[in-house]
Structures are given as structure tokens and as C-alpha cells.
Coordinates of C-alpha atoms in Angstrom, one line a residue:
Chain A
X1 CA 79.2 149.3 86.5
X2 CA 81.3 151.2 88.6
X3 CA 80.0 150.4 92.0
X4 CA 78.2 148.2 94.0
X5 CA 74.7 148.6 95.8
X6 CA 72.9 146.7 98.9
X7 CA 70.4 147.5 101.0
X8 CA 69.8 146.9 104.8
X9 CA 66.6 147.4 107.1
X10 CA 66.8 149.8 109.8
X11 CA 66.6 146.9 112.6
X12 CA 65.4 147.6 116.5
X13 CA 69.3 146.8 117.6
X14 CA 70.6 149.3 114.8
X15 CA 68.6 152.3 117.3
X16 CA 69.0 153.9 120.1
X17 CA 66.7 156.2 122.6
X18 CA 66.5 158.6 120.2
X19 CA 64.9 156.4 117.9
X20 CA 67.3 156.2 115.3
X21 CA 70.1 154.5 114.2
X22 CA 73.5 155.1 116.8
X23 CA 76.2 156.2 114.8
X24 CA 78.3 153.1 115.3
X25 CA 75.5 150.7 113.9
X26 CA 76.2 152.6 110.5
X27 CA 79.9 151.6 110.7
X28 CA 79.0 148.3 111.7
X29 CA 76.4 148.4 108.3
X30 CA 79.5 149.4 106.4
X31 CA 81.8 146.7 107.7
X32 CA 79.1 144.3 106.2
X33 CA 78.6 146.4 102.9
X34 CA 82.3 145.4 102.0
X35 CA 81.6 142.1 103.1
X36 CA 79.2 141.4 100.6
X37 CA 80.7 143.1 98.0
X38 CA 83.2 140.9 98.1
X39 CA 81.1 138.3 97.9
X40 CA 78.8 139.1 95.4
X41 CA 80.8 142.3 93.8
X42 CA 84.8 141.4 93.6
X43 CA 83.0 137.3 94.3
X44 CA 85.8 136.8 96.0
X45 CA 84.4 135.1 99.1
X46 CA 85.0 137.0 102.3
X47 CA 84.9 134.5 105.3
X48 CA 87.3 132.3 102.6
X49 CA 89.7 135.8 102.2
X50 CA 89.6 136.2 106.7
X51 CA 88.8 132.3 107.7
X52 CA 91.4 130.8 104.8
X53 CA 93.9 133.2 103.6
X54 CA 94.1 134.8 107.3
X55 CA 94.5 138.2 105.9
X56 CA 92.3 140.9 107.8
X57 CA 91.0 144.5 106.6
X58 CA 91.4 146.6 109.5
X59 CA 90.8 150.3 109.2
X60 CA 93.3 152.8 109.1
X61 CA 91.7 155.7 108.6
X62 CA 88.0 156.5 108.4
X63 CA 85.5 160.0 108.2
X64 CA 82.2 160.2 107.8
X65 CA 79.5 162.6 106.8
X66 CA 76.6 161.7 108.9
X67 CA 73.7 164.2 107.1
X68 CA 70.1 163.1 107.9
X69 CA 68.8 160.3 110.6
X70 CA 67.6 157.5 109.7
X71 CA 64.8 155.5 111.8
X72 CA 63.2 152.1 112.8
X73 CA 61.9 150.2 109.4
X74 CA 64.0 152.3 106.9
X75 CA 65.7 150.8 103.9
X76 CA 69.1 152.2 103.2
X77 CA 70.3 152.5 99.9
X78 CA 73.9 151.3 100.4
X79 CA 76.5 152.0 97.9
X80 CA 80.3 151.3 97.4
X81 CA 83.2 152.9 95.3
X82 CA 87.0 152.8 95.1
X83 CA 88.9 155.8 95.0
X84 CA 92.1 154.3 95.1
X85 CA 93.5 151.1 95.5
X86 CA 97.4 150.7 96.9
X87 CA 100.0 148.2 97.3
X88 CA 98.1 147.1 100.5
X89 CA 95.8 149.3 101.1
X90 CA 92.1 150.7 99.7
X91 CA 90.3 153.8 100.3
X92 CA 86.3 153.4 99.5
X93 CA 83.3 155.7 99.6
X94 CA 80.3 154.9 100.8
X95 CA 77.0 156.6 100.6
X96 CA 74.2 155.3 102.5
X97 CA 70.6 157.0 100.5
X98 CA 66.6 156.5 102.4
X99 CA 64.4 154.8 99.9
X100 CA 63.5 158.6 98.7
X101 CA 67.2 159.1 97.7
X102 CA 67.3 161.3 100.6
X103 CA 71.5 160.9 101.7
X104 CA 71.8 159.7 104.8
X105 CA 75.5 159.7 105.5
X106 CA 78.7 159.9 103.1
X107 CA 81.7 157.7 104.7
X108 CA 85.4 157.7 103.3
X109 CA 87.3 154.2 104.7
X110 CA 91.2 153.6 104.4
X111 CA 91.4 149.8 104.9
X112 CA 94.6 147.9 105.1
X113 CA 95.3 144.1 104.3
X114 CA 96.9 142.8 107.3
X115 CA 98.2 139.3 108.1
X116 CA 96.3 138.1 111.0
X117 CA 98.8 136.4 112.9
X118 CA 101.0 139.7 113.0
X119 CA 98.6 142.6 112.0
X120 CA 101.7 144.1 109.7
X121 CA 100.5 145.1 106.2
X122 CA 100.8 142.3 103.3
X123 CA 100.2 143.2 99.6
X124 CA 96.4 143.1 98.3
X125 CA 95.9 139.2 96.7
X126 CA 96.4 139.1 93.3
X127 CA 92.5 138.4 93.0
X128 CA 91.8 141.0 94.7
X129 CA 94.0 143.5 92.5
X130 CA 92.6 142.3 89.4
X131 CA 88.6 142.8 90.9
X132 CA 88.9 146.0 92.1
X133 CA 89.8 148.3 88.9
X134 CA 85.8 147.4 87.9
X135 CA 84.5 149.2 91.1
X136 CA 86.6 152.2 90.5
X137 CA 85.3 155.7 90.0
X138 CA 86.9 156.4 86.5
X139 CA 87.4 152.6 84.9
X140 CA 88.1 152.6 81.7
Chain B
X1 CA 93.3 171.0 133.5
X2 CA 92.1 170.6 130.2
X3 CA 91.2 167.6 129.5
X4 CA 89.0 164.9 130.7
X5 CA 90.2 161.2 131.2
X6 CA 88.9 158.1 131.6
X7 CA 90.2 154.2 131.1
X8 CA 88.4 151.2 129.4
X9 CA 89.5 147.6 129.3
X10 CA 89.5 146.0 125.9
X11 CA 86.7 143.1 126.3
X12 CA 86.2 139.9 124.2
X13 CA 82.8 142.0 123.5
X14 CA 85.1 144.2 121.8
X15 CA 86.7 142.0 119.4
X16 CA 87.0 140.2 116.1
X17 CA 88.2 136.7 114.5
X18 CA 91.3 138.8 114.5
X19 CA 91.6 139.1 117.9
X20 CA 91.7 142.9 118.1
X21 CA 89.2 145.7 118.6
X22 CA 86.6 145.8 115.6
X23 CA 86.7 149.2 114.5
X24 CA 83.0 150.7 115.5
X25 CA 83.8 149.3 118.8
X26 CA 85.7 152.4 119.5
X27 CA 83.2 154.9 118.6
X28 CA 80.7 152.6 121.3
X29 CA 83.7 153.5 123.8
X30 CA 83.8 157.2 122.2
X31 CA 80.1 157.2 123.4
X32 CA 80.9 156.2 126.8
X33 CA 83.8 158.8 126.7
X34 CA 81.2 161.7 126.2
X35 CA 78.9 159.9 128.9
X36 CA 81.5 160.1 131.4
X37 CA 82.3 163.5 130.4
X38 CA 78.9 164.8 131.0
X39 CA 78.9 162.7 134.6
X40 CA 82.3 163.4 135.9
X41 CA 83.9 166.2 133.9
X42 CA 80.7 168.6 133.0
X43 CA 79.3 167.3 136.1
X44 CA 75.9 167.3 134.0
X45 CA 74.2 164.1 134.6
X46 CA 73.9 162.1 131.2
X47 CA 71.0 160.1 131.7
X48 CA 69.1 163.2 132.9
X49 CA 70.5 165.9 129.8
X50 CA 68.9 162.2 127.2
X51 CA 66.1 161.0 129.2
X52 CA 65.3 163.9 131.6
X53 CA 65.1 167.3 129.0
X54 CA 64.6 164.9 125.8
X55 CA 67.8 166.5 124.3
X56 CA 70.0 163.9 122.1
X57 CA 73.7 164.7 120.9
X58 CA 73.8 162.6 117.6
X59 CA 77.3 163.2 115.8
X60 CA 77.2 164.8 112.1
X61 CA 80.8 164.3 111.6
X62 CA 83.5 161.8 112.4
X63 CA 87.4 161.1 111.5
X64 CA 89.3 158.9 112.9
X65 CA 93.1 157.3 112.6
X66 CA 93.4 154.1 113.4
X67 CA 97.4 154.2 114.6
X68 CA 97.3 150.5 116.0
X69 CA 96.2 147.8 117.0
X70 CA 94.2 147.1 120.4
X71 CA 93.8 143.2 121.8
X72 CA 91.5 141.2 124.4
X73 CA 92.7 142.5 128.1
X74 CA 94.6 145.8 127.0
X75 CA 93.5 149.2 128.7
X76 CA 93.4 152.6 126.7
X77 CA 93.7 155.8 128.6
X78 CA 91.3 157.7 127.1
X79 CA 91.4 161.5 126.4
X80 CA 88.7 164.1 125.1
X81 CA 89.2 168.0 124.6
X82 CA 87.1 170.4 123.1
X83 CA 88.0 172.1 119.7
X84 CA 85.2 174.0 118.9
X85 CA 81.9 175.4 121.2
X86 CA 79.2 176.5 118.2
X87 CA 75.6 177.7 119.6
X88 CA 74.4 173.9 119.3
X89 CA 77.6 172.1 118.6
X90 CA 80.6 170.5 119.7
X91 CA 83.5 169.8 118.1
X92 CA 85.7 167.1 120.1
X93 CA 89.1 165.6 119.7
X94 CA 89.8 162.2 121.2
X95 CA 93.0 159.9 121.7
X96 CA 93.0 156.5 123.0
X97 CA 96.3 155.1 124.6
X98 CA 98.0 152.0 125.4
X99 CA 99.3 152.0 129.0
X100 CA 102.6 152.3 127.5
X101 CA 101.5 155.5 125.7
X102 CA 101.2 153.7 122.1
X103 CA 98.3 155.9 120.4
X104 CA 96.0 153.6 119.3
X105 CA 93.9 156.2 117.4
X106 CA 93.3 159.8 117.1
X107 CA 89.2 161.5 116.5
X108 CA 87.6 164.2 116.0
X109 CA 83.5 164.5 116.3
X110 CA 81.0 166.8 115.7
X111 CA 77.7 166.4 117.8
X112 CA 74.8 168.7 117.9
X113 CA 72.5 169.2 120.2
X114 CA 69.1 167.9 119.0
X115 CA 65.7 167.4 120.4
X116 CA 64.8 163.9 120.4
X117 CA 61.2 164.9 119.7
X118 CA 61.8 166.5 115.9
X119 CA 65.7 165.4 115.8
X120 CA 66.1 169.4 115.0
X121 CA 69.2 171.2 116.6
X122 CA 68.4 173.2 119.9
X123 CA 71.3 175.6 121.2
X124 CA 73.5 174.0 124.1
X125 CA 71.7 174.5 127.1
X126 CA 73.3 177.3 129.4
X127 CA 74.8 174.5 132.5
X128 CA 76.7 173.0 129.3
X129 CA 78.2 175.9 127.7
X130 CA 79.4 176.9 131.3
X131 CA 80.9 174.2 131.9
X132 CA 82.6 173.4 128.6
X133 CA 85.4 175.6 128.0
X134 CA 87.1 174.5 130.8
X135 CA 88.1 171.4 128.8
X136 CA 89.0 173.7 125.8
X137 CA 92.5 173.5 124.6
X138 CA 93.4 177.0 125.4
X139 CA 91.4 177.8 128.6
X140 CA 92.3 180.6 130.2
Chain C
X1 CA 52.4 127.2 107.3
X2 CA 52.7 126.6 110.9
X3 CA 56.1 128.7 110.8
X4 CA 58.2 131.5 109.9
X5 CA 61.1 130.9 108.4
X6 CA 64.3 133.9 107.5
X7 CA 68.1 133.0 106.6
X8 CA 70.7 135.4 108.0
X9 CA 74.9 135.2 106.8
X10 CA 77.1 135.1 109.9
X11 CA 79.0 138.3 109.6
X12 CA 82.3 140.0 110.9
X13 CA 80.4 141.5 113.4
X14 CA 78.8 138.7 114.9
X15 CA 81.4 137.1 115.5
X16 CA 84.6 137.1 118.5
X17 CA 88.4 136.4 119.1
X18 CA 87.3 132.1 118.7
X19 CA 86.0 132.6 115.3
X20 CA 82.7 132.3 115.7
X21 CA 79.7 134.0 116.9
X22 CA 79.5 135.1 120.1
X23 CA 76.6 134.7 122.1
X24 CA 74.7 137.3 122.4
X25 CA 74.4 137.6 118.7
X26 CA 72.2 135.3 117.9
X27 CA 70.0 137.1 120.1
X28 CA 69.9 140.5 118.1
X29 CA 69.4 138.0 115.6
X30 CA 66.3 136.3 117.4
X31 CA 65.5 140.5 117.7
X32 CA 65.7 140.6 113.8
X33 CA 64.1 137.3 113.6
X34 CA 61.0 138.7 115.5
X35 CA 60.7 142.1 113.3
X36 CA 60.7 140.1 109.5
X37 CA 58.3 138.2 111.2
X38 CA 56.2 140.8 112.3
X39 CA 56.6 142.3 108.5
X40 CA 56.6 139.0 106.4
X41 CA 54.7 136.9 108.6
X42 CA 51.7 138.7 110.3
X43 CA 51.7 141.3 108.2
X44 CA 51.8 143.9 111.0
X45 CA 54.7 146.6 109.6
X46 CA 57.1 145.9 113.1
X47 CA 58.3 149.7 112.9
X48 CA 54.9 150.8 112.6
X49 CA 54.0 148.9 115.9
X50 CA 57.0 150.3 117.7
X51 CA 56.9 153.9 116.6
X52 CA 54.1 154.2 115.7
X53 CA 51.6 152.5 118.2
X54 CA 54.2 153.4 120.8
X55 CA 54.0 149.6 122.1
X56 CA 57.6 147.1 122.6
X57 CA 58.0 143.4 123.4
X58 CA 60.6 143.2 125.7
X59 CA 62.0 140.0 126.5
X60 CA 60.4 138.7 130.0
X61 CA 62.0 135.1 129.6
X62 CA 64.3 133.4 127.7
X63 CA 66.1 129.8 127.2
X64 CA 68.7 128.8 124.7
X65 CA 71.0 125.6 123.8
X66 CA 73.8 126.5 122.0
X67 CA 73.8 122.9 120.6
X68 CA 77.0 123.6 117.5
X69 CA 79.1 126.7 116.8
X70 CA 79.0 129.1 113.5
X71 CA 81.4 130.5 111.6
X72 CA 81.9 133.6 109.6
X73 CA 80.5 133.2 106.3
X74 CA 77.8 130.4 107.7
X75 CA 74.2 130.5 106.2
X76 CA 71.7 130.0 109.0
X77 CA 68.2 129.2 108.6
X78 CA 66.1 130.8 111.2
X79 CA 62.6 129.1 112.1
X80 CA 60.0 130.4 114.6
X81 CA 57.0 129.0 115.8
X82 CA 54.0 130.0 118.4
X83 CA 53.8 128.1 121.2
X84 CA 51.4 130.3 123.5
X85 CA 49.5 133.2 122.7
X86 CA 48.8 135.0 126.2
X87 CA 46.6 137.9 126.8
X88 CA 49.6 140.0 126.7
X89 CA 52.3 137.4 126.0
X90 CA 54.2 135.4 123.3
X91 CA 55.9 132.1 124.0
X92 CA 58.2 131.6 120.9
X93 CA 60.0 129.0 119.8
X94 CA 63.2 129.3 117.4
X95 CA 65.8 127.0 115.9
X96 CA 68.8 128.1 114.0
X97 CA 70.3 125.5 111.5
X98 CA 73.5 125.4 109.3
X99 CA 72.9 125.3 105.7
X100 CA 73.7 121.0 106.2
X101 CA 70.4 121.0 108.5
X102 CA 72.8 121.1 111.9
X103 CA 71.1 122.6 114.8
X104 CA 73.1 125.3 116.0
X105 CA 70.4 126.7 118.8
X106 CA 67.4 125.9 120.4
X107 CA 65.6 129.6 121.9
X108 CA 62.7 129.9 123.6
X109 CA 61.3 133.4 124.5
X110 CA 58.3 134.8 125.7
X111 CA 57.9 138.5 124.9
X112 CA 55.0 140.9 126.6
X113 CA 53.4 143.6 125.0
X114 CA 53.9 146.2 126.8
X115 CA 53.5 150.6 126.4
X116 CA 56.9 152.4 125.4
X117 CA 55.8 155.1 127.8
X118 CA 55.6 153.3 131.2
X119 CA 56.7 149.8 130.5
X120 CA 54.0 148.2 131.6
X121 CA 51.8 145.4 130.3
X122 CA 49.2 146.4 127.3
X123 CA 47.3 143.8 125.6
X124 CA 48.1 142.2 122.4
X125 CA 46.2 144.4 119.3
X126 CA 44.0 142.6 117.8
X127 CA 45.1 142.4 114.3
X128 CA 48.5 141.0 116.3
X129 CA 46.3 138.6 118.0
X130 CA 44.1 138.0 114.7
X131 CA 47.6 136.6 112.8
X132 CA 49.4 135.0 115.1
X133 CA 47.8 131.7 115.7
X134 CA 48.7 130.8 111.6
X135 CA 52.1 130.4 113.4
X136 CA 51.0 128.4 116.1
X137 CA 52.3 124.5 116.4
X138 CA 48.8 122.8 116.1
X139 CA 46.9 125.5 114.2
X140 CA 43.8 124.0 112.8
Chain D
X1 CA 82.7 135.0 150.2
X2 CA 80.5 133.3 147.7
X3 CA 79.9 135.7 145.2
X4 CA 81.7 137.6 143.1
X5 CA 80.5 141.3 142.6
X6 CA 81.0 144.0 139.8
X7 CA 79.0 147.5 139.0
X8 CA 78.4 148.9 135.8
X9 CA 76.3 152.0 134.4
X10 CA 73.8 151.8 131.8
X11 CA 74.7 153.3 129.1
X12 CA 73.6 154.8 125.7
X13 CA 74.8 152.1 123.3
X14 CA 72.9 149.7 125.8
X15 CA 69.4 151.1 125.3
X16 CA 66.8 150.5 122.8
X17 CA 63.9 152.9 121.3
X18 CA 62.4 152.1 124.1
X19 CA 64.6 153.9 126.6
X20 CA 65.5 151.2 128.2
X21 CA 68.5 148.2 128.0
X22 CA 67.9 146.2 124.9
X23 CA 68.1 142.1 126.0
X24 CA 71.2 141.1 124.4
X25 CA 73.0 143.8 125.8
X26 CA 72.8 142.2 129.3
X27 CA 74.1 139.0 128.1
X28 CA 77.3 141.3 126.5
X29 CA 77.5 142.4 130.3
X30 CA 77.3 139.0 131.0
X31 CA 79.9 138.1 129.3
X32 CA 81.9 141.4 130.7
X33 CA 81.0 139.7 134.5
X34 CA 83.0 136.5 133.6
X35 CA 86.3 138.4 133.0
X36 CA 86.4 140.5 135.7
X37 CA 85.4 137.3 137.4
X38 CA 88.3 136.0 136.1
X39 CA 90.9 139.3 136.4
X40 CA 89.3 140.0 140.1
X41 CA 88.0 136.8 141.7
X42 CA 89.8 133.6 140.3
X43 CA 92.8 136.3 139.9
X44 CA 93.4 134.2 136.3
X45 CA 93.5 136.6 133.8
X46 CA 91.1 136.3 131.3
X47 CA 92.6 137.3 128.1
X48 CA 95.9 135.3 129.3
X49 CA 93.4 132.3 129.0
X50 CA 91.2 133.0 125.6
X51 CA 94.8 134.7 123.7
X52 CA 97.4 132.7 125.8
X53 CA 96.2 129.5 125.6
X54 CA 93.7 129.5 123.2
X55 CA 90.8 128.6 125.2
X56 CA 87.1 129.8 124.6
X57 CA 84.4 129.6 127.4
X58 CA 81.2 129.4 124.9
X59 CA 78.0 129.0 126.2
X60 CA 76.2 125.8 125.5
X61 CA 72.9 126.6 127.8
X62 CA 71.4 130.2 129.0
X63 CA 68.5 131.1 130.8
X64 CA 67.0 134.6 131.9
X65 CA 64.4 135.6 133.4
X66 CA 63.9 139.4 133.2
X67 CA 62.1 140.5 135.8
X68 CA 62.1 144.9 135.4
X69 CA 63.4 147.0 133.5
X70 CA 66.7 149.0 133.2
X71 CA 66.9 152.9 132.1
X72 CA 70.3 154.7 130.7
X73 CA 72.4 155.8 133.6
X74 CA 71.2 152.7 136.2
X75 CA 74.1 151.3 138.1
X76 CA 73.6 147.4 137.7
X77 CA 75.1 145.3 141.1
X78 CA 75.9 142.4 139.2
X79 CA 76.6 139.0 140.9
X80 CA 77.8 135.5 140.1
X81 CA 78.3 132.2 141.9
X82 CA 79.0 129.0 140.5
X83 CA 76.5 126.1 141.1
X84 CA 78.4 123.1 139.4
X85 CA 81.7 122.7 138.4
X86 CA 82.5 120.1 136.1
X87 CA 85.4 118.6 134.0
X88 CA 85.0 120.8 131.0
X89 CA 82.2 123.5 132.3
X90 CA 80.7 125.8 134.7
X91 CA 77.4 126.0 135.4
X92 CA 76.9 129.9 136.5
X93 CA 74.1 132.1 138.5
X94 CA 74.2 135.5 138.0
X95 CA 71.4 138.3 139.7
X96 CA 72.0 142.0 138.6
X97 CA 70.1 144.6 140.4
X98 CA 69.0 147.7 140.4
X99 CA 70.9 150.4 143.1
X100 CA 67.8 150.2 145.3
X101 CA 68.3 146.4 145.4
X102 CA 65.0 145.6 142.6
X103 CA 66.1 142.5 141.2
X104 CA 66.5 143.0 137.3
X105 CA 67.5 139.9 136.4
X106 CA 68.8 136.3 137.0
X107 CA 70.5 134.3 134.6
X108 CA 72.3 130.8 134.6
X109 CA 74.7 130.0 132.4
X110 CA 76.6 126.7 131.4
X111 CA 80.1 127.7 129.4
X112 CA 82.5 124.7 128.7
X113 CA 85.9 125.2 128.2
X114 CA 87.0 124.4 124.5
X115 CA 89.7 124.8 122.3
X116 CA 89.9 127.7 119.9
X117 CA 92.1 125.7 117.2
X118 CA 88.8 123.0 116.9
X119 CA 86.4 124.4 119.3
X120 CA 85.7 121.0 121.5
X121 CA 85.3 120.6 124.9
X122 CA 89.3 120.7 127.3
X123 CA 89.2 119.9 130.8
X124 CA 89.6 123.1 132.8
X125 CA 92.5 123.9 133.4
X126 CA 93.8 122.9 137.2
X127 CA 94.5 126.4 138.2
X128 CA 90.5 127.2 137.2
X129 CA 89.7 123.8 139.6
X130 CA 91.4 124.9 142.0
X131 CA 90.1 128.7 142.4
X132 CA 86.6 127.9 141.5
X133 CA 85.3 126.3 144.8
X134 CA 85.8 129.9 146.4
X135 CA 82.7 130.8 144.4
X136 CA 80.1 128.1 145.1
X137 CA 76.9 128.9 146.9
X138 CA 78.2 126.0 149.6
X139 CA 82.2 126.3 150.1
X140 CA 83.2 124.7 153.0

């Protein structure tokens, strides 16, 4: 396997008077997509990684492709890759796909491990390092 | 002048269990920024160009640097200029400041013009595209 | 069955600078709570009622102890329960527990059916009113 | 004076499918009223108290009654007074309305000061006592 997949509901709170979802709800989808791909994809527990080690993931750098709207009641395909993974930091991809594999918006995310006492970078956990490689685009 | 301005205070609404702004929190404010450019800049009410002509201005494209960090009580000076004026889009550039000139992060968005009816693009409507390029970079 | 019952992980997002969830999201929980109800529970697709009967159940009241904090990473098992079925009205009742059976909140709302277009009152649709009372304390 | 007084617009990120303000947003406004509350009225600044000294204000008990509703671009007179002031909480009273003076909604509100290290209850601090009283439907 070389990424990792969830899905999420189009919820009432995700929309706005246009009907469909406001933009920032997808970021807010895709905060939660790494979220439980730590959990359940590096099994690394996330709220242990924040709560316990007090290390944070704040973005650096972020761009997104958003290319068809989604609305109330939609599933979205959600899936996760690595592109590269640094000393401290990791850039994902994200594609977001309606149940008829219609792409919905393409996201690249820079994320930094911070300390959360300080917010200065701190090396990716050794658990972390050693997860990643298997959600990588070309693993051997 | 060519740009328009406008200030936010960081709220606890705003943050995470790090204590500082959670990411899609900004693009919220970059919502508000292009609400309050519409009121006060474009003078072209918001609420009447959404609810009043059923036209929405859902983004198709977003980057953004995240330079540093914002906390709880902090105030960002907000900026937004216009790159681009296409038949139905707009290409914007945003920075958001500390109030000692920090740049907290840099953005550039694509909206289109859309009706909220079929969510298909509709050119800019004529009070908009007058009014535009006078926050263009290179006005004349 | 007298109720509905859904689990939701506590997420970044929900929660604030303290650590844990701020307020108001447990109610775009209670929101979410409501729509898997509609889906799971009565049977009655929620975004089909919404977009496509053109009908919404805003809040008209609404009462909740707070009775123990979450934290990121928490487990909570959401319950809901009938309490009045008006002409046009819902009373609910809803209890969010930790995964150790500790009450974290006590809500009780009453939504109205009312028309998307002018807001006001519509009555309950009968296949609505036809499912609900399954979910009702003292159904027979 | 008795009350303490803000504005604020209505805006996009507020509003549902419906068109008009979705409920938990109110209660994030609500949340927005007690700082500026804080900043404005008690003249304590509020993110000197939550990051400072590592207090929280959760709420323990809320109750709303939403009496009509609220449309993108309103301007929301929102007010608070305090009813009871104990050792460790507040018990709050807040009315928004609509510019023509249409009552939107009231709320009350009981937060009690805690700790953010273990989250249980701290007396208020004296400087809160002692600014409080300013605010209570019956100063002397």
C-alpha cells in the first residue's frame, strides 16, 4: 500500500449558502485526514503524539486545487500520500474524490513538527521516521 | 491606494491545544477579508452581490505560506490586492501582519464568479469589474 | 430501541488553547448527531430533506450541562432520544459519554420544521412523523 | 452602565444552507462577547488571563432561546450582564438583536473559572471580583 484512504460525509456545518462545502471545511477535513492516519495508518496515536509528546504539526506551506463542489450528504473519498519526508518536516498530497470518482479538490500540505511549548522546529520522532517511508509515492 | 485593509483580533475561537491560530482559521478570516472588501473597498454590498443576485465566489485555487505563528489576543493587519481580473475571476494576493510588521503568512486565491443556482461561472458583474482595478497592483 | 445512538473522536479541531473541546462543538456535533439520525435512525436521507424538500430544523431552544471536559483523542458516545413530537416541533434529548461511561453533557433541543425559503413553520412530513415515535422515551 | 455592548456582522462562514446563521455559530460569537467583555468592559485582558495565567472560563450550563432568524450581512447588537457572581463562576445574560431592535436571541450562560494545567474549578481572581459588580443588572 502506498497511501491511505478515509471517507467523511458532507455534514450541514461543512456548507455554506451556496449549498456546498466552504472551502475551509475541506482544510479542516484534511487536518482530520492526517489525524487518522496516524492513528490507523502510521498507528502512531495522534492525541498521544500532541497531548504526550507536546509536539504540534503546524502548516508551513499549503495549495490546493479546489476542482468540483461538493454538496450536503456527499461522501468524499479521502486519500493521503507522502511526497517527501525531511528532517522535520513532511509535504503530503491529498485528493479528496465523490463516490463516482469525480475529483473534488487536490491539496499539497508542508507540515512542520514543532515543539509546543516554543513552536521552533524539532526532528520528526523516530516512530514517525520509520512509519512514513510505507505511505510514500515510490517505496520500495 | 492600492490596496484594501482591514484588522482581526486572534480569538480563542481561533485556536488550537497549541495555543495558536489552527490553520483553516485564516482562510475563515480570508473570507471575511473579501467580505469587507466587497462592503468597504468595492463599496458593493456582500450580503446583497450572495443573497440579493444569487451570485457565489467559491475559490478554485489556494496557496498559502504560513511564515509564523499567531496566538490568543494578537491583531493581524490584514492586506488584499488584486493580481489578476479574468471575465469571471479573481486572482487575489493576501498578507496578514503582526502589529509589529511580523508576516504571519502570504496567499494567493482564485475565486470565480458562480451562480449559486447551477454553481456554473457567470462573468463579473459590470459594478465589480469597475471597481476592481483600483486595488490592482499597478493602477494607473 | 427507544434511542439513537452514534460515537464521534474528539478532533484537533474541536478542540481550544485548554485542551479540550470548546463549546460550541459539541453543538455541530449535536448538528451531526441529528443528520445520522435522520439517515440511520428514521431512515429519511437528511440531505434529501434539506435539499431536496427544501425544509431545515433550526434550533428554536436549547439547554446543555457541560457536566466533565473532553480531550483530544476522546471517544464519545452520543445518545438521542424523543421527548415531544409537536405538530411542527422536536424536543430532543442527548447525552454525550466518555468511552468509561462519564457524562460529559446533558442537551436538550427542540428543533422546528420549518421552509428554507421563508423560514417559517411547515409541518413535520409524514414519513418524519411516521418514524420518529420508535425513538420516543415510552414508545409502546 | 449595566451592560456591556459589542456589534458584529453576519458573515459567510456563519451561515448555513439555509441562508441564514447556523446555531453554533452564535455561541462562537458568544464566546467572542466574553473577551471583548473582558478587553473593553472589565479592562482585564482576556488572553493575558487564558495564556498568562493559565485560566479557562468553560461553560458548565447554557441556555438559548432563539427567537428569529439571522441573514448574512445582519449587524447583531449583542449584550451581556452578569446575574450571579460566585467564587469560581459567572452566571451571564446575553440578548443579541437585530439592527431594528428584533430580539434574536437570549442566552444565559454559567462559565467557572478553572485551571488549564487540571481543569478544576479556581476562585476568580480578585481583580475579576472586583470589576464584575459594574456589570450586574442591580449595581448600586
Amino acid at each position: 500500500m502506498s497511501h491511505f484512504e478515509r471517507t467523511e460525509t458532507v455534514r450541514f456545518a461543512h456548507c455554506d449558502p451556496a449549498g456546498i462545502v466552504f472551502f475551509p471545511q475541506y482544510l479542516v477535513m484534511l487536518n482530520t485526514l492526517v489525524e487518522d492516519w496516524f492513528d490507523r495508518g502510521l498507528k502512531i496515536p495522534y492525541a498521544g503524539f500532541i497531548t504526550g509528546r507536546r509536539l504540534g504539526l503546524p502548516s508551513v506551506r499549503l495549495e490546493v486545487d479546489f476542482t468540483a463542489v461538493s454538496r450536503l450528504g456527499d461522501v468524499l473519498v479521502q486519500r493521503l500520500q507522502v511526497l517527501h519526508l525531511g528532517r522535520s518536516s513532511l509535504q503530503l498530497a491529498a485528493t479528496y474524490l465523490g463516490a463516482d470518482g469525480e475529483l473534488r479538490l487536490r491539496a499539497r500540505q508542508v507540515l512542520v513538527c514543532t515543539s509546543l511549548d516554543d513552536h521552533r522546529p524539532r526532528p520528526l520522532p523516530d516512530d514517525v521516521r520509520a512509519a512514513v517511508p510505507a505511505f510514500m509515492e515510490n517505496d520500495a
